[in-house]
XYZ file of C-alpha atoms in Angstrom:
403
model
C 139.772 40.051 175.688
C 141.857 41.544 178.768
C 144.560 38.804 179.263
C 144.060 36.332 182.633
C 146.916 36.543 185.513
C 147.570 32.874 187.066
C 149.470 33.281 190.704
C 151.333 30.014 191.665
C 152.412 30.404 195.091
C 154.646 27.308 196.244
C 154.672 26.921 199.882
C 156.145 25.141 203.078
C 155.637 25.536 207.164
C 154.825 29.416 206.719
C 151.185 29.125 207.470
C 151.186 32.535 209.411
C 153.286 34.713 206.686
C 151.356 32.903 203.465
C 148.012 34.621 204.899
C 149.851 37.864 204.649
C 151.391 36.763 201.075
C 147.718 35.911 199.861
C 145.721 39.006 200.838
C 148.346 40.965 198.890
C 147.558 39.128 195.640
C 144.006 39.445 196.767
C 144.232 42.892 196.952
C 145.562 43.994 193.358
C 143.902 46.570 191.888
C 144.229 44.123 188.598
C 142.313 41.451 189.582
C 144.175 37.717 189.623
C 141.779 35.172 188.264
C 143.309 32.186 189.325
C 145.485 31.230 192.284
C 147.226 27.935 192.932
C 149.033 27.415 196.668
C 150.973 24.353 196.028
C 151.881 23.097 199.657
C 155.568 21.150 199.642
C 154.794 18.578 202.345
C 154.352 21.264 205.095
C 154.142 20.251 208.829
C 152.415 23.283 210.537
C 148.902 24.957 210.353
C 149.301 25.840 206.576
C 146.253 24.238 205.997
C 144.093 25.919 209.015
C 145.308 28.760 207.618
C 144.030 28.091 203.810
C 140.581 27.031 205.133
C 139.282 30.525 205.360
C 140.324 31.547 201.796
C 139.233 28.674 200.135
C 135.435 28.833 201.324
C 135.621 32.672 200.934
C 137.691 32.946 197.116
C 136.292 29.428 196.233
C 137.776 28.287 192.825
C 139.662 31.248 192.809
C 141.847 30.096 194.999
C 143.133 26.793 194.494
C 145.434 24.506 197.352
C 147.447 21.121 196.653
C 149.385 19.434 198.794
C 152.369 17.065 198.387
C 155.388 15.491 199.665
C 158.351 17.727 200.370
C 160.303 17.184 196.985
C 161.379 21.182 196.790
C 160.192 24.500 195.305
C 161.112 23.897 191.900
C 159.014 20.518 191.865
C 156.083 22.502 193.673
C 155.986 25.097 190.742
C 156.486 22.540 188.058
C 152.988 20.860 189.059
C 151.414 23.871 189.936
C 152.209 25.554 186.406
C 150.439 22.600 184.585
C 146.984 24.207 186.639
C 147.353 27.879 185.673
C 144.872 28.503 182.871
C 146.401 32.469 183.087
C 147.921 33.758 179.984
C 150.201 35.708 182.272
C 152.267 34.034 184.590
C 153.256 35.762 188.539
C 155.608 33.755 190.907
C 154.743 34.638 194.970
C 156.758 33.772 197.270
C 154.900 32.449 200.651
C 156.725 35.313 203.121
C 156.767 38.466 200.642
C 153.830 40.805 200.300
C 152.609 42.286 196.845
C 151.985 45.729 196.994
C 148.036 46.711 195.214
C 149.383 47.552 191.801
C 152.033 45.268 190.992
C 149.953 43.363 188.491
C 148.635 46.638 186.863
C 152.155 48.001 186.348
C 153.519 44.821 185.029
C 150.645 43.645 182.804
C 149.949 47.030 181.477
C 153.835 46.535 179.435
C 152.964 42.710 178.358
C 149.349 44.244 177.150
C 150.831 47.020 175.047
C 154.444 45.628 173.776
C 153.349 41.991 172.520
C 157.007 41.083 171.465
C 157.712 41.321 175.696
C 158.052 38.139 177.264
C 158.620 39.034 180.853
C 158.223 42.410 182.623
C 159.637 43.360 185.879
C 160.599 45.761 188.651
C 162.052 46.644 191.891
C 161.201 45.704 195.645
C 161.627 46.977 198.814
C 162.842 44.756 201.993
C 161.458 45.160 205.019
C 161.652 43.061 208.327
C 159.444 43.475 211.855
C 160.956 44.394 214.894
C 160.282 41.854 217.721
C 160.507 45.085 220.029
C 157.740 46.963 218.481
C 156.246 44.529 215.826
C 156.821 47.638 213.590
C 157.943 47.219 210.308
C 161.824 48.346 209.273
C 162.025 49.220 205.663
C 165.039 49.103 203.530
C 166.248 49.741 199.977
C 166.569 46.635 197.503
C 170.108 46.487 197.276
C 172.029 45.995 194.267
C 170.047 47.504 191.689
C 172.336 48.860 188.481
C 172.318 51.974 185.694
C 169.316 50.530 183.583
C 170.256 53.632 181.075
C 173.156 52.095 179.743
C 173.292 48.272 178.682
C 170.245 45.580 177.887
C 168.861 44.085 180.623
C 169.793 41.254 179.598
C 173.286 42.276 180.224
C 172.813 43.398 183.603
C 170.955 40.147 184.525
C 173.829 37.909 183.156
C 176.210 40.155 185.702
C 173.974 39.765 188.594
C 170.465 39.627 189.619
C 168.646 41.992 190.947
C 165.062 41.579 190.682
C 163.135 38.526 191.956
C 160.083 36.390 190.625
C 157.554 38.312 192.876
C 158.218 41.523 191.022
C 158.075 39.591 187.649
C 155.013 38.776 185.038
C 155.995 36.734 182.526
C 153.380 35.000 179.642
C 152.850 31.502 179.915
C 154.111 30.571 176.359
C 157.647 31.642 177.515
C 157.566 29.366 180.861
C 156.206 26.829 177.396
C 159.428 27.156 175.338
C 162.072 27.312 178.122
C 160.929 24.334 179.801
C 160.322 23.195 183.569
C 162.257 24.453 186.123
C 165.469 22.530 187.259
C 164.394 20.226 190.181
C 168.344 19.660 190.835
C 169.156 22.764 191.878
C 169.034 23.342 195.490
C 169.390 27.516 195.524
C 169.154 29.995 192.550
C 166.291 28.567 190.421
C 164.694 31.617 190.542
C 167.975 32.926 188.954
C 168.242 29.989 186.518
C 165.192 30.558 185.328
C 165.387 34.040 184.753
C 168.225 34.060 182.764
C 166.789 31.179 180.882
C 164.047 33.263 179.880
C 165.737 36.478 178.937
C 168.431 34.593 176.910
C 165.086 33.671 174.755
C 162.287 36.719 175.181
C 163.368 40.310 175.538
C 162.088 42.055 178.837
C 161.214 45.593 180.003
C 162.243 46.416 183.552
C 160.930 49.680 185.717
C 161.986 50.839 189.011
C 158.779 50.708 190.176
C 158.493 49.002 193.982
C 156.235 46.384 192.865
C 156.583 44.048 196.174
C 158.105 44.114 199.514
C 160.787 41.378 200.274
C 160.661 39.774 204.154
C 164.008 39.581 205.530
C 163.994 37.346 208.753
C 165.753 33.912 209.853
C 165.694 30.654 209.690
C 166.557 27.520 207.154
C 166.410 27.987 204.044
C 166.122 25.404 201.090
C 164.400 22.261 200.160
C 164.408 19.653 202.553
C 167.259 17.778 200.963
C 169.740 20.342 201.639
C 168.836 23.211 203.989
C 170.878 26.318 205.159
C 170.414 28.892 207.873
C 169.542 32.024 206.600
C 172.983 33.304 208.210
C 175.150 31.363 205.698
C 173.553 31.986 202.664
C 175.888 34.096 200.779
C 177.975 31.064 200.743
C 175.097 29.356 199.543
C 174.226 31.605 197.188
C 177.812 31.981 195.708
C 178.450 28.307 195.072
C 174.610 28.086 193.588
C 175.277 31.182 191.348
C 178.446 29.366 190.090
C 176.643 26.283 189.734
C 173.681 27.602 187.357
C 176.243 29.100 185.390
C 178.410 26.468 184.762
C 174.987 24.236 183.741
C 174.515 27.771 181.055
C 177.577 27.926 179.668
C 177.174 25.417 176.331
C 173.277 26.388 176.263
C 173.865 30.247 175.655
C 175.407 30.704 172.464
C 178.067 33.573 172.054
C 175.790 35.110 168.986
C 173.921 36.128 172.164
C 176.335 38.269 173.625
C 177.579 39.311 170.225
C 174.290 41.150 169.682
C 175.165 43.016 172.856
C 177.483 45.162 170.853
C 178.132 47.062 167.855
C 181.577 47.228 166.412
C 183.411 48.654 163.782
C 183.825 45.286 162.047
C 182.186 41.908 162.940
C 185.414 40.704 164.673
C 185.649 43.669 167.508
C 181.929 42.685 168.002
C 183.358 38.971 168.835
C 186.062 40.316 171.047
C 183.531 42.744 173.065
C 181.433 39.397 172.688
C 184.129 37.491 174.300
C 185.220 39.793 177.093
C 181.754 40.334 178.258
C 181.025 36.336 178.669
C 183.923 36.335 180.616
C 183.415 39.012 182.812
C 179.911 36.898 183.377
C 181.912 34.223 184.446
C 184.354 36.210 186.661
C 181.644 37.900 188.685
C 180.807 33.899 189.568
C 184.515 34.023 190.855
C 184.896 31.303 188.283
C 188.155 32.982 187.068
C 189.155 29.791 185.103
C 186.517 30.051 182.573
C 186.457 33.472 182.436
C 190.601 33.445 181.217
C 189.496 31.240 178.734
C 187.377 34.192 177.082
C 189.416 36.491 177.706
C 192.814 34.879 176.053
C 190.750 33.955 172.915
C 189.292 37.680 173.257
C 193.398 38.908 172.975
C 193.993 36.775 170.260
C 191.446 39.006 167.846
C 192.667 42.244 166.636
C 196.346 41.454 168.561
C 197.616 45.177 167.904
C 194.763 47.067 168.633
C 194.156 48.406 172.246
C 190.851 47.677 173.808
C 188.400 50.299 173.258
C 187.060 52.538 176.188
C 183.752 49.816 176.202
C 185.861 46.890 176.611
C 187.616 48.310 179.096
C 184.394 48.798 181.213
C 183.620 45.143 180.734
C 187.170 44.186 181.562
C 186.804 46.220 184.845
C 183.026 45.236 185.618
C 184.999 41.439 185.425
C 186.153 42.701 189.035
C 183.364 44.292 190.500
C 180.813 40.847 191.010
C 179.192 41.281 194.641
C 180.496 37.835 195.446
C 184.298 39.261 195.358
C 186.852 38.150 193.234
C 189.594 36.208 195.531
C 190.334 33.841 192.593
C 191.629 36.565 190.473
C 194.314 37.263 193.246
C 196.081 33.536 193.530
C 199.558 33.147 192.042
C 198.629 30.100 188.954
C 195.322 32.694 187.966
C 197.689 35.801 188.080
C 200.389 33.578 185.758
C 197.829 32.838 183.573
C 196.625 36.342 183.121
C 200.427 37.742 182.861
C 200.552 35.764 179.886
C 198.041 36.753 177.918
C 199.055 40.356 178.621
C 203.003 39.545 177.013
C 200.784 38.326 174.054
C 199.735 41.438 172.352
C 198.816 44.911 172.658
C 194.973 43.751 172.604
C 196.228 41.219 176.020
C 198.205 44.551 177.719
C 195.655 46.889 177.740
C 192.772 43.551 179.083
C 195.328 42.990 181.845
C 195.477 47.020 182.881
C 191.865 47.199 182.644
C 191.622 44.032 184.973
C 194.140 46.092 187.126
C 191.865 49.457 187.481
C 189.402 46.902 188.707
C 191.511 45.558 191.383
C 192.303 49.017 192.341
C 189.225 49.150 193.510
C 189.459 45.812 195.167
C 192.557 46.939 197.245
C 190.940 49.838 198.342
C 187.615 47.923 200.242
C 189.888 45.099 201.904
C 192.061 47.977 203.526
C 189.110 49.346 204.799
C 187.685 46.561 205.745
C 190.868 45.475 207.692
C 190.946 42.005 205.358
C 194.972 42.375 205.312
C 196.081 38.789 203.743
C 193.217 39.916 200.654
C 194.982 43.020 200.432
C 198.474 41.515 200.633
C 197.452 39.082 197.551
C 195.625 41.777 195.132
C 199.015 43.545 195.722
C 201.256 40.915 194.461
C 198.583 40.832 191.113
C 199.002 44.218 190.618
C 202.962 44.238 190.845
C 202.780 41.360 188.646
C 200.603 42.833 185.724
C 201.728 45.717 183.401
C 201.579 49.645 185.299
C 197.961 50.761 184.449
C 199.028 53.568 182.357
C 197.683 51.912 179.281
C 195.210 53.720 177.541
C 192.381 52.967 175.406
C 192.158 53.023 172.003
C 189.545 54.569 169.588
C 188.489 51.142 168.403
C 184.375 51.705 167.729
C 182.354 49.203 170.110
C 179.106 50.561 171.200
C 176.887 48.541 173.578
C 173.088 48.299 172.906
C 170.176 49.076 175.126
C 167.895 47.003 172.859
C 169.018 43.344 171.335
C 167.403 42.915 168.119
C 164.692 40.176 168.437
C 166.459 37.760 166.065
C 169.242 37.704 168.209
C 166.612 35.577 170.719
C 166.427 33.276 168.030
C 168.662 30.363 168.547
């Protein structure tokens, strides 16, 4: 029996872009059996614009309404409807392209030990000169040929739920998603997923994201769409904080294979931290890191490490932290500690490097001023790596998922 696709589509006051959202998942070349638009209290014509559909789909399409209480409410009742074995998250303002569903179900129909599949989007907004639409890339999107995905999400997102099919007995095991979140449950949930199921991700444009203004949010704490990669950062921070006891370091230990099981716990170790620094939360992240120095004291990092230690640097939310005088202290010390703690702390260095250079082009002169002062503090980068073995997976075995 071909497996059922269930669309939930949560929704509020975008009457005139959620027409445009549901003829694209009308339009897949894989047919989507059931639909659900769960309305979150909205105030406009959302439900003029529903009438149409539902006397032309009929119990295709499916519409609820209820009081504003926030997306992650909305798709918590909607997912006890969906009857789909297969599970796609729409946003109300993005538009599927025709063969999303066939590209992403086609990898949970043939690899049964998938739990999610995803891919890439395009972003695209419409001029109010022309009404035309201006396309760009998606962004951030990393070297899938090196690394898990799982690694890569951990770092940073880069796909989003539209461009994601995931089966319905995952959603079942991770549990609902967080109604006290205000931003990044889409991100939350991801990672809560992946930490559990492995997942296959193409390149494949499988949905084109709407950029345009306006607040952003649930009704309990809205943002203009002009702040919100301060929003973002602090929400990003947030979820992981919330992760850090629930993802055990096993997880991250499976990541890599090293020579002996303890260089797999220090390449375990440095890569949770790097996690944690690309949040900016640099206070965690030291935590790793010194307990990462502490195993195998007299051996160098290996060339891997080192690219974890320097990835620590290069999160797209910056890494100011990393550059104030009580975080630099901290990070001198562990470098005095051992040979393992010098070559972390010139690896961290190479990073900044890189950091220096961007702030003096971007004329951000008290930035530049402070990575400065880390870099005069911490050991010359003229450290170099050792030949310790660490090589990092592509694949995670599936028992590492179970925890």
């Amino acid at each position: 029996m071909v497996a059922q696709i269930t669309a939930l589509v949560p929704t509020f006051n975008r009457g005139e872009l959620l027409a445009e959202a549901l003829n694209g998942i009308l339009q897949q070349k894989r047919a989507v059996s059931q639909i659900i638009v769960w309305d979150d209290g909205s105030t406009d014509n959302t439900l003029d614009i529903m009438a149409p559909f539902l006397k032309k789909e009929g119990a295709r399409i499916q519409y609820r309404r209820a009081e504003n209480a926030g997306k992650s409410a909305a798709l918590n009742q909607a997912m006890e409807l969906a009857e789909g074995d297969y599970i796609w998250i729409c946003d109300d303002d993005d538009i599927a392209l025709p063969d999303a569903t066939k590209k992403l179900a086609d990898i949970l129909d043939r690899k049964p030990k998938i739990g999610l599949a995803a891919g890439s989007h395009k972003r695209f907004s419409v001029s109010p000169d022309s009404g035309q639409l201006e396309m760009t890339n998606a962004g951030y999107w990393p070297d899938l040929s090196t690394g898990s995905p799982l690694r890569h999400v951990l770092e940073d997102i880069f796909f989003f739920q539209n461009a994601t099919l995931v089966r319905r007995e995952c959603y079942d095991t991770v549990g609902p998603f967080s109604v006290d979140l205000a931003r990044s449950i889409d991100y939350d949930m991801t990672v809560r997923l992946m930490t559990r199921y492995p997942a296959e991700i193409i390149p494949d444009t499988i949905f084109l994201q709407r950029k345009h203004d306006g607040e952003r949010g649930p009704a309990w704490q809205r943002h203009a769409a002009k702040s919100s990669e301060d929003v973002w950062r602090d929400a990003d921070k947030l979820v992981f904080e919330r992760l850090r006891t629930d993802i055990p370091l096993s997880l991250y230990e499976a990541m890599y294979e090293g020579a002996n099981p303890e260089i797999s716990t220090r390449a375990a170790l440095l890569q949770r931290g790097a996690v944690y620094a690309r949040r900016r939360d640099w206070e965690t992240a030291l935590e790793d890191f010194n307990e990462a120095a502490s195993l195998q004291p007299d051996l160098a990092l290996g060339h891997e490490e080192c690219q974890i230690a320097i990835r620590a640097v290069a999160g797209k939310h910056g890494a100011q932290e990393l550059f104030k005088k009580d975080i630099r202290q901290r990070l001198l010390h562990i470098s005095k500690r051992s040979v393992a703690g010098k070559s972390l702390a010139c690896a961290i260095s190479r990073g900044a490097v890189w950091r220096l250079r961007e702030a003096i082009l971007s004329g951000r002169v008290s930035e530049a001023l402070a990575i400065t002062s880390l870099l005069a503090t911490l050991p010359p980068r003229t450290a170099s790596a050792s030949n310790v073995s660490v090589t990092e997976r592509s694949t995670l075995p599936l028992e590492a998922y179970a925890w």
